[in-house]
Each structure stands twice: as structure tokens, then as C-alpha cells.
Amino acid sequence: MSWEKGKHIGNLVEQSTRLIKLRFGNAFSDHGIDITPEQWIVLDCIHELESSSQKDIVEKTYKDAPTISRILAKLIQKKWLIIRPDVDDKRKSIVRLSDKGKAIYNTCNPIAITVRERLWNGLSKDEYATFIHVIDKIFQNLEKES
Amino acid sequence: MSWEKGKHIGNLVEQSTRLIKLRFGNAFSDHGIDITPEQWIVLDCIHELESSSQKDIVEKTYKDAPTISRILAKLIQKKWLIIRPDVDDKRKSIVRLSDKGKAIYNTCNPIAITVRERLWNGLSKDEYATFIHVIDKIFQNLEKES
DNA sequence: AAAATTTAGTTGTCATGACAAATATATTCA
DNA sequence: TGAATATATTTGTCATGACAACTAAATTTT
């Protein structure tokens, strides 16, 4: 695969993203863990937030509510999460990692770190910084609807 | 949304990619054109290749064969493509733009250019160059299976 | 307080994307 | 040549992702 330089920036980023997700998924399954990249993102998010409503996860992951609802359903089905209604706001459901979920997190996190290292291999701090800046700027440029 | 800097590079790129695809899709539908970002990628690819087998498109778009097969089916259904069997290799189907497909391409292309301009707004040539370099390097870092 | 509006979450639909398996045709090897 | 392989494409399954519509509960308005 060679890039179409100067054009098709969307495709370019899209293809790499697909590859990144694929490699995260490969790495997990190579270690015998049945978790998708998206499920990992959500699991990691819940680990960071400790205890969170679906809304919190929606905001943090930038995924939409239906997507989060369905990913959570799968994580709950796997018994990696504990869900309970919020006592103050009955619309909300609060979610946190179960012991099994924590164990999975602890197994997956080093694997994710390894993939990230591989991903950044041969790139400098400056390149990293510029990359983050550009991606962030692109995001801001597109964030508003019109 | 604020980034988790220094971590979660995958999420970061993934979120921006999703937004990029969303904005391309928005832009097309705002102009009354019923085309998804992926269909646009494939249409544009076929426009560039002039006449191509599905394999050619698979290689150029880095999408997999089943995905291309299905996207082509939709584009054919919309009558934007003409498909014919390859005379030398009966396994292959050769695809090219119909007149209607060319018209759609000509309508979509300026829209895509506008989105790309918006996307890059406020970023310098150097930042662009570094970004391309980094994305390309990441792709290479992950390209090999293991 | 009652009605209107907003918010949190769910469910349905359709389009990818990854992966496995199947089919048909080519090519290579013994 | 005939068998084994390889290649091009299709089909099936499951997991997102975008979007619309819906339910239930909270908040705001009047």
C-alpha cells in the first residue's frame, strides 16, 4: 500500500485507524482474550472513571449513546461489569468493573501498551507532539456541525 | 471533548476518523446526494483507475474483498457503475463509472475538496508533512501481521 | 401542581469492517 | 494431462457506528 500524498487525507487516516484497531484486536485475541478494540476502549474508560453513568462514558469515548448501550450490554453479559440504578436519578444506570472485569483490564492493559509502543516505533517526541496537535486541530475544525 | 494526551493514541485517531467520515457524509447529504463516505471512497477510486477489477479496488482502498463486493453491489444498484466480466479471466469483473456515476463524481468531488479544506484549516505545510509522515510510519509499523 | 421540555437510556434499521467459508476459474506441479 | 493450489468474488455472521424513534424519569415553565 502506498499513500496518495497530498490528497485523500480522510482515506489515509481512515486506513491507518482501521489497521490500529485491527492490531489491538489481534493482540488481545493472540493472548486468548475475547475482547474487541471498542470493548477495550469502553472497559478502559470505565476503569479510569471508576464509577460512571452511560452518559459519562458517551462523553469520554465520543461514541454515541446507542453504541455505548450495546457495548455495555455485552460487557455485562461477559460479567466484566456491575450495573446498578442511580439512587438519585432513576434514569441513570451506574456501571463499574467487577473483579473479573478488573482482572481482564489488568491483563489487557500491558498488551495495549505493547501495541502502542509498536505503533510509535521510530517516531520522535516532536513528531508525536505535532501529530497530536494536528489531529486535535482537525477534530476542532470539524467538531461544529457546519 | 478534550484529549487524553500521551495515551490512547488509538482512541484519539479513531475519534477524529469517525468525525471526518461523518462530516464527509454530512456534506454530501447536505447537497442532497445519497452517498456514504465509503461509497465515495470507492467511487473516487474507480474514477482514478478508470477501469478496474474488484481486486484493484481492494488493493487501492485497503478495504477487504467482501466489503468492496458489497459496496460495489450498492453502486451498481444505484446505476453509477457498469460491470462486465473480464474476457481473459472469467473470475474477474471489471467495473467503471456510468455516465450517471461520472455526474455524481463531478458533483461530489468539489464537496469533498471543501471538506478537506475545512479539515486542514489553520494547519501549516510543515504540520501537514509531519502528519503524513507519522501516519505513514504508523501504518508501516503495524502493517506486518506480527 | 400540571404541562411542556429535556435528559438518560433502549431498540430498530441500515452500512461498513473483520473473519470464515463457499464457489468458480486459473495456474502450477507432479 | 490431472491433481493440488492459488486467485477473484460472494455470502454468512457478528460487532460497531449513524440515525431515528421511543420510553421513562427529571427539570423547567407557566
Short mmCIF file of C-alpha atoms (C1' of nucleotides) in Angstrom, two decimals:
data_model
loop_
_atom_site.label_atom_id
_atom_site.label_comp_id
_atom_site.label_asym_id
_atom_site.label_seq_id
_atom_site.Cartn_x
_atom_site.Cartn_y
_atom_site.Cartn_z
CA MET A 1 0.00 0.00 0.00
CA SER A 2 1.35 3.39 -0.90
CA TRP A 3 -0.23 6.68 0.09
CA GLU A 4 -1.89 9.13 -2.22
CA LYS A 5 0.13 12.02 -0.86
CA GLY A 6 -1.43 15.44 -0.90
CA LYS A 7 -4.91 14.06 -1.33
CA HIS A 8 -7.48 11.89 0.35
CA ILE A 9 -6.46 12.76 3.84
CA GLY A 10 -9.63 11.13 5.07
CA ASN A 11 -8.82 7.80 3.45
CA LEU A 12 -5.29 7.97 4.72
CA VAL A 13 -6.32 8.44 8.32
CA GLU A 14 -9.17 6.01 7.94
CA GLN A 15 -6.97 3.21 6.67
CA SER A 16 -4.48 3.65 9.49
CA THR A 17 -7.23 3.75 12.04
CA ARG A 18 -8.64 0.52 10.74
CA LEU A 19 -5.21 -1.03 10.98
CA ILE A 20 -4.69 0.25 14.52
CA LYS A 21 -7.99 -1.22 15.65
CA LEU A 22 -7.18 -4.46 13.87
CA ARG A 23 -3.82 -4.78 15.61
CA PHE A 24 -5.26 -4.08 19.04
CA GLY A 25 -7.85 -6.76 18.37
CA ASN A 26 -5.20 -9.17 17.06
CA ALA A 27 -3.05 -8.60 20.13
CA PHE A 28 -5.89 -9.34 22.52
CA SER A 29 -7.02 -12.44 20.67
CA ASP A 30 -3.41 -13.65 20.37
CA HIS A 31 -3.42 -13.66 24.15
CA GLY A 32 -6.66 -15.60 24.18
CA ILE A 33 -8.79 -12.70 25.34
CA ASP A 34 -12.18 -12.31 23.73
CA ILE A 35 -12.45 -8.54 23.57
CA THR A 36 -12.90 -6.15 20.64
CA PRO A 37 -10.94 -2.91 20.38
CA GLU A 38 -14.12 -0.96 21.09
CA GLN A 39 -14.91 -3.07 24.12
CA TRP A 40 -11.37 -2.40 25.33
CA ILE A 41 -11.86 1.35 24.90
CA VAL A 42 -15.01 1.20 26.99
CA LEU A 43 -13.50 -1.12 29.61
CA ASP A 44 -10.51 1.18 29.93
CA CYS A 45 -12.80 4.17 30.17
CA ILE A 46 -14.80 2.62 33.00
CA HIS A 47 -11.58 1.67 34.75
CA GLU A 48 -10.50 5.31 34.65
CA LEU A 49 -13.83 6.73 35.69
CA GLU A 50 -14.18 4.15 38.46
CA SER A 51 -17.94 4.51 38.57
CA SER A 52 -19.89 6.11 35.79
CA SER A 53 -23.20 6.56 34.08
CA GLN A 54 -23.57 5.73 30.42
CA LYS A 55 -23.65 9.43 29.72
CA ASP A 56 -20.18 9.81 31.26
CA ILE A 57 -18.88 7.06 29.00
CA VAL A 58 -20.57 8.56 25.97
CA GLU A 59 -18.82 11.87 26.61
CA LYS A 60 -15.43 10.37 27.35
CA THR A 61 -15.32 7.95 24.43
CA TYR A 62 -17.12 10.22 21.96
CA LYS A 63 -19.18 7.22 20.94
CA ASP A 64 -22.93 7.67 20.74
CA ALA A 65 -25.48 6.53 23.29
CA PRO A 66 -26.85 3.54 21.34
CA THR A 67 -23.35 2.24 20.71
CA ILE A 68 -22.38 2.53 24.36
CA SER A 69 -25.63 0.95 25.44
CA ARG A 70 -24.89 -2.09 23.28
CA ILE A 71 -21.24 -2.40 24.18
CA LEU A 72 -22.13 -2.22 27.86
CA ALA A 73 -24.74 -4.93 27.34
CA LYS A 74 -22.00 -7.19 26.01
CA LEU A 75 -19.59 -6.38 28.82
CA ILE A 76 -22.31 -7.04 31.37
CA GLN A 77 -23.13 -10.31 29.65
CA LYS A 78 -19.46 -11.28 29.99
CA LYS A 79 -19.78 -10.39 33.68
CA TRP A 80 -16.98 -7.85 33.45
CA LEU A 81 -19.21 -5.07 34.72
CA ILE A 82 -21.59 -4.50 37.57
CA ILE A 83 -24.54 -2.28 36.84
CA ARG A 84 -26.92 -0.67 39.31
CA PRO A 85 -29.51 2.08 39.08
CA ASP A 86 -28.56 5.52 40.35
CA VAL A 87 -30.40 6.20 43.60
CA ASP A 88 -30.75 9.92 42.96
CA ASP A 89 -31.68 9.75 39.30
CA LYS A 90 -33.64 6.70 38.31
CA ARG A 91 -32.98 7.33 34.62
CA LYS A 92 -29.32 6.61 35.14
CA SER A 93 -27.54 3.32 35.45
CA ILE A 94 -24.17 3.31 37.14
CA VAL A 95 -21.58 0.92 35.96
CA ARG A 96 -18.24 -0.27 37.36
CA LEU A 97 -15.75 -3.09 36.84
CA SER A 98 -16.41 -6.44 38.50
CA ASP A 99 -13.46 -8.42 39.90
CA LYS A 100 -13.45 -10.36 36.67
CA GLY A 101 -13.52 -7.08 34.75
CA LYS A 102 -10.57 -5.78 36.75
CA ALA A 103 -8.65 -8.95 36.00
CA ILE A 104 -9.35 -8.57 32.30
CA TYR A 105 -8.30 -4.95 32.48
CA ASN A 106 -5.04 -5.90 34.17
CA THR A 107 -4.34 -8.50 31.51
CA CYS A 108 -5.26 -6.27 28.58
CA ASN A 109 -3.52 -3.09 29.66
CA PRO A 110 0.07 -4.33 29.20
CA ILE A 111 -0.93 -5.77 25.84
CA ALA A 112 -2.36 -2.41 24.80
CA ILE A 113 0.83 -0.70 25.95
CA THR A 114 2.88 -3.04 23.79
CA VAL A 115 0.78 -2.27 20.73
CA ARG A 116 1.12 1.45 21.40
CA GLU A 117 4.88 1.09 21.61
CA ARG A 118 4.99 -0.81 18.36
CA LEU A 119 2.79 1.83 16.79
CA TRP A 120 5.13 4.67 17.78
CA ASN A 121 8.30 2.84 16.96
CA GLY A 122 10.84 5.06 15.20
CA LEU A 123 8.91 8.28 15.76
CA SER A 124 10.30 11.19 17.76
CA LYS A 125 8.75 13.20 20.57
CA ASP A 126 8.49 16.16 18.24
CA GLU A 127 6.70 14.14 15.63
CA TYR A 128 4.41 12.82 18.30
CA ALA A 129 3.68 16.33 19.53
CA THR A 130 2.96 17.65 16.05
CA PHE A 131 0.79 14.67 15.28
CA ILE A 132 -1.30 15.20 18.40
CA HIS A 133 -1.58 18.89 17.59
CA VAL A 134 -2.74 18.20 14.05
CA ILE A 135 -5.25 15.53 14.99
CA ASP A 136 -6.59 17.77 17.71
CA LYS A 137 -6.88 20.69 15.29
CA ILE A 138 -8.63 18.56 12.70
CA PHE A 139 -11.05 17.45 15.35
CA GLN A 140 -11.74 21.05 16.34
CA ASN A 141 -12.09 22.09 12.71
CA LEU A 142 -14.79 19.52 12.18
CA GLU A 143 -16.42 19.49 15.59
CA LYS A 144 -19.03 22.13 14.91
CA GLU A 145 -21.88 20.84 12.78
CA SER A 146 -21.48 23.36 9.99
CA MET B 1 -14.11 16.76 24.27
CA SER B 2 -10.54 17.02 25.45
CA TRP B 3 -7.81 14.61 24.52
CA GLU B 4 -6.10 12.22 26.82
CA LYS B 5 -2.69 13.40 25.78
CA GLY B 6 0.18 10.95 25.88
CA LYS B 7 -2.16 7.99 25.98
CA HIS B 8 -4.78 6.27 23.96
CA ILE B 9 -3.39 7.25 20.64
CA GLY B 10 -5.69 4.73 19.05
CA ASN B 11 -8.80 6.32 20.51
CA LEU B 12 -7.58 9.73 19.55
CA VAL B 13 -7.12 8.85 15.91
CA GLU B 14 -10.25 6.74 15.90
CA GLN B 15 -12.45 9.57 17.18
CA SER B 16 -11.13 12.01 14.62
CA THR B 17 -11.55 9.49 11.85
CA ARG B 18 -15.13 8.94 12.81
CA LEU B 19 -15.68 12.68 12.76
CA ILE B 20 -14.01 13.04 9.36
CA LYS B 21 -16.22 10.35 7.87
CA LEU B 22 -19.26 11.89 9.49
CA ARG B 23 -18.52 15.32 8.00
CA PHE B 24 -17.94 13.95 4.53
CA GLY B 25 -21.27 12.16 4.82
CA ASN B 26 -22.97 15.29 6.16
CA ALA B 27 -21.58 17.37 3.33
CA PHE B 28 -22.87 15.00 0.66
CA SER B 29 -26.29 14.66 2.21
CA ASP B 30 -26.49 18.45 2.72
CA HIS B 31 -26.18 18.66 -1.04
CA GLY B 32 -28.93 16.08 -1.47
CA ILE B 33 -26.61 13.30 -2.60
CA ASP B 34 -27.30 9.84 -1.25
CA ILE B 35 -23.75 8.55 -0.87
CA THR B 36 -21.86 7.29 2.16
CA PRO B 37 -18.23 8.26 2.80
CA GLU B 38 -17.16 4.71 1.96
CA GLN B 39 -19.14 4.70 -1.26
CA TRP B 40 -17.43 7.99 -2.10
CA ILE B 41 -14.01 6.47 -1.47
CA VAL B 42 -14.82 3.61 -3.83
CA LEU B 43 -16.40 5.84 -6.47
CA ASP B 44 -13.37 8.10 -6.39
CA CYS B 45 -11.09 5.09 -6.61
CA ILE B 46 -12.88 3.77 -9.69
CA HIS B 47 -12.76 7.22 -11.23
CA GLU B 48 -9.00 7.25 -10.81
CA LEU B 49 -8.45 3.73 -12.02
CA GLU B 50 -10.78 4.26 -14.98
CA SER B 51 -11.44 0.55 -15.35
CA SER B 52 -10.67 -1.91 -12.63
CA SER B 53 -11.30 -5.31 -11.15
CA GLN B 54 -12.52 -5.65 -7.61
CA LYS B 55 -9.07 -6.78 -6.65
CA ASP B 56 -7.61 -3.49 -7.90
CA ILE B 57 -10.09 -1.60 -5.74
CA VAL B 58 -9.37 -3.82 -2.76
CA GLU B 59 -5.67 -3.02 -3.04
CA LYS B 60 -6.11 0.67 -3.61
CA THR B 61 -8.65 1.29 -0.86
CA TYR B 62 -7.18 -1.19 1.61
CA LYS B 63 -10.71 -2.41 2.26
CA ASP B 64 -11.30 -6.14 2.20
CA ALA B 65 -12.87 -8.12 -0.62
CA PRO B 66 -16.27 -8.73 0.98
CA THR B 67 -16.61 -5.04 1.82
CA ILE B 68 -15.77 -3.98 -1.73
CA SER B 69 -18.08 -6.61 -3.15
CA ARG B 70 -20.96 -5.20 -1.14
CA ILE B 71 -20.20 -1.54 -1.76
CA LEU B 72 -19.97 -2.23 -5.49
CA ALA B 73 -23.31 -4.01 -5.36
CA LYS B 74 -24.84 -0.83 -3.95
CA LEU B 75 -23.16 1.42 -6.50
CA ILE B 76 -24.32 -0.86 -9.31
CA GLN B 77 -27.81 -0.85 -7.87
CA LYS B 78 -27.71 2.95 -7.99
CA LYS B 79 -26.63 2.63 -11.62
CA TRP B 80 -23.47 4.61 -11.00
CA LEU B 81 -21.29 1.77 -12.25
CA ILE B 82 -21.14 -0.52 -15.26
CA ILE B 83 -19.88 -4.01 -14.61
CA ARG B 84 -18.75 -6.61 -17.14
CA PRO B 85 -16.86 -9.86 -16.91
CA ASP B 86 -13.19 -9.84 -17.85
CA VAL B 87 -12.75 -11.64 -21.17
CA ASP B 88 -9.34 -13.04 -20.28
CA ASP B 89 -10.10 -14.10 -16.74
CA LYS B 90 -13.65 -15.16 -16.11
CA ARG B 91 -13.18 -14.89 -12.36
CA LYS B 92 -12.82 -11.15 -12.64
CA SER B 93 -15.46 -8.49 -13.04
CA ILE B 94 -14.40 -5.18 -14.48
CA VAL B 95 -16.10 -2.09 -13.26
CA ARG B 96 -16.19 1.51 -14.49
CA LEU B 97 -18.27 4.64 -13.97
CA SER B 98 -21.51 5.04 -15.89
CA ASP B 99 -22.48 8.49 -17.16
CA LYS B 100 -24.63 8.85 -14.09
CA GLY B 101 -21.67 7.76 -11.97
CA LYS B 102 -19.45 10.36 -13.64
CA ALA B 103 -22.05 13.04 -12.95
CA ILE B 104 -22.20 12.02 -9.29
CA TYR B 105 -18.42 12.07 -9.14
CA ASN B 106 -18.31 15.55 -10.61
CA THR B 107 -20.84 16.77 -8.10
CA CYS B 108 -19.20 15.11 -5.11
CA ASN B 109 -15.60 15.98 -5.82
CA PRO B 110 -15.87 19.74 -5.15
CA ILE B 111 -17.80 18.96 -1.99
CA ALA B 112 -15.05 16.62 -0.85
CA ILE B 113 -12.45 19.29 -1.61
CA THR B 114 -14.34 21.76 0.54
CA VAL B 115 -14.44 19.34 3.46
CA ARG B 116 -10.71 18.69 3.08
CA GLU B 117 -10.04 22.42 3.14
CA ARG B 118 -12.11 22.84 6.26
CA LEU B 119 -10.31 19.91 7.82
CA TRP B 120 -6.87 21.44 7.23
CA ASN B 121 -7.85 24.96 8.17
CA GLY B 122 -5.17 26.67 10.27
CA LEU B 123 -2.55 23.98 9.76
CA SER B 124 0.75 24.66 8.08
CA LYS B 125 2.50 22.80 5.28
CA ASP B 126 5.09 21.58 7.78
CA GLU B 127 2.45 20.26 10.10
CA TYR B 128 0.79 18.58 7.15
CA ALA B 129 4.07 16.99 6.09
CA THR B 130 4.84 15.73 9.57
CA PHE B 131 1.35 14.41 9.97
CA ILE B 132 1.56 12.46 6.73
CA HIS B 133 4.94 11.13 7.74
CA VAL B 134 3.68 9.98 11.13
CA ILE B 135 0.52 8.36 9.81
CA ASP B 136 2.53 6.62 7.15
CA LYS B 137 5.07 5.40 9.69
CA ILE B 138 2.34 4.13 12.00
CA PHE B 139 0.83 2.29 9.08
CA GLN B 140 4.18 0.69 8.26
CA ASN B 141 4.80 -0.16 11.91
CA LEU B 142 1.55 -2.09 12.04
CA GLU B 143 1.37 -3.41 8.52
CA LYS B 144 3.14 -6.69 9.12
CA GLU B 145 0.96 -9.22 10.88
CA SER B 146 3.24 -9.71 13.85
"C1'" DA C 1 -49.08 21.49 40.60
"C1'" DA C 2 -49.82 20.33 35.63
"C1'" DA C 3 -47.97 20.73 31.15
"C1'" DA C 4 -44.08 21.14 28.29
"C1'" DT C 5 -39.39 20.21 27.65
"C1'" DT C 6 -35.11 17.98 28.46
"C1'" DT C 7 -32.29 14.13 29.63
"C1'" DA C 8 -30.76 9.03 30.05
"C1'" DG C 9 -31.08 5.01 28.02
"C1'" DT C 10 -33.06 1.42 24.67
"C1'" DT C 11 -34.41 -0.52 20.29
"C1'" DG C 12 -34.77 -0.78 15.21
"C1'" DT C 13 -32.59 -0.13 10.65
"C1'" DC C 14 -29.03 0.14 7.52
"C1'" DA C 15 -23.98 0.46 6.09
"C1'" DT C 16 -19.38 -0.89 6.98
"C1'" DG C 17 -15.49 -4.00 8.67
"C1'" DA C 18 -13.38 -8.39 10.15
"C1'" DC C 19 -13.44 -13.07 9.52
"C1'" DA C 20 -14.68 -17.67 7.88
"C1'" DA C 21 -16.42 -20.44 4.38
"C1'" DA C 22 -18.04 -21.39 -0.25
"C1'" DT C 23 -17.83 -21.13 -5.47
"C1'" DA C 24 -15.83 -20.69 -9.81
"C1'" DT C 25 -11.95 -20.17 -12.55
"C1'" DA C 26 -6.72 -20.15 -13.24
"C1'" DT C 27 -2.34 -21.69 -12.54
"C1'" DT C 28 1.20 -24.77 -11.02
"C1'" DC C 29 3.15 -29.17 -10.06
"C1'" DA C 30 3.88 -33.96 -10.39
"C1'" DT D 1 -2.81 -34.20 -18.58
"C1'" DG D 2 -4.80 -34.46 -13.91
"C1'" DA D 3 -4.43 -33.15 -9.17
"C1'" DA D 4 -3.28 -29.76 -5.98
"C1'" DT D 5 -3.10 -24.82 -5.26
"C1'" DA D 6 -4.00 -20.26 -5.73
"C1'" DT D 7 -6.95 -16.37 -7.00
"C1'" DA D 8 -11.35 -13.48 -7.61
"C1'" DT D 9 -15.57 -12.86 -5.86
"C1'" DT D 10 -19.66 -13.87 -3.00
"C1'" DT D 11 -22.27 -14.97 1.15
"C1'" DG D 12 -23.00 -15.53 6.14
"C1'" DT D 13 -22.21 -13.87 10.90
"C1'" DC D 14 -21.26 -10.73 14.33
"C1'" DA D 15 -19.68 -6.08 16.17
"C1'" DT D 16 -19.68 -1.23 15.59
"C1'" DG D 17 -21.49 3.50 14.02
"C1'" DA D 18 -25.01 6.81 12.46
"C1'" DC D 19 -29.60 7.98 12.80
"C1'" DA D 20 -34.47 7.98 14.06
"C1'" DA D 21 -37.94 6.86 17.19
"C1'" DC D 22 -39.42 5.54 21.74
"C1'" DT D 23 -39.75 5.06 26.99
"C1'" DA D 24 -39.13 6.69 31.45
"C1'" DA D 25 -37.76 9.95 34.62
"C1'" DA D 26 -36.21 14.65 35.79
"C1'" DT D 27 -36.48 19.64 35.20
"C1'" DT D 28 -38.47 23.87 33.71
"C1'" DT D 29 -42.34 26.79 32.66
"C1'" DT D 30 -46.48 28.82 33.33
#
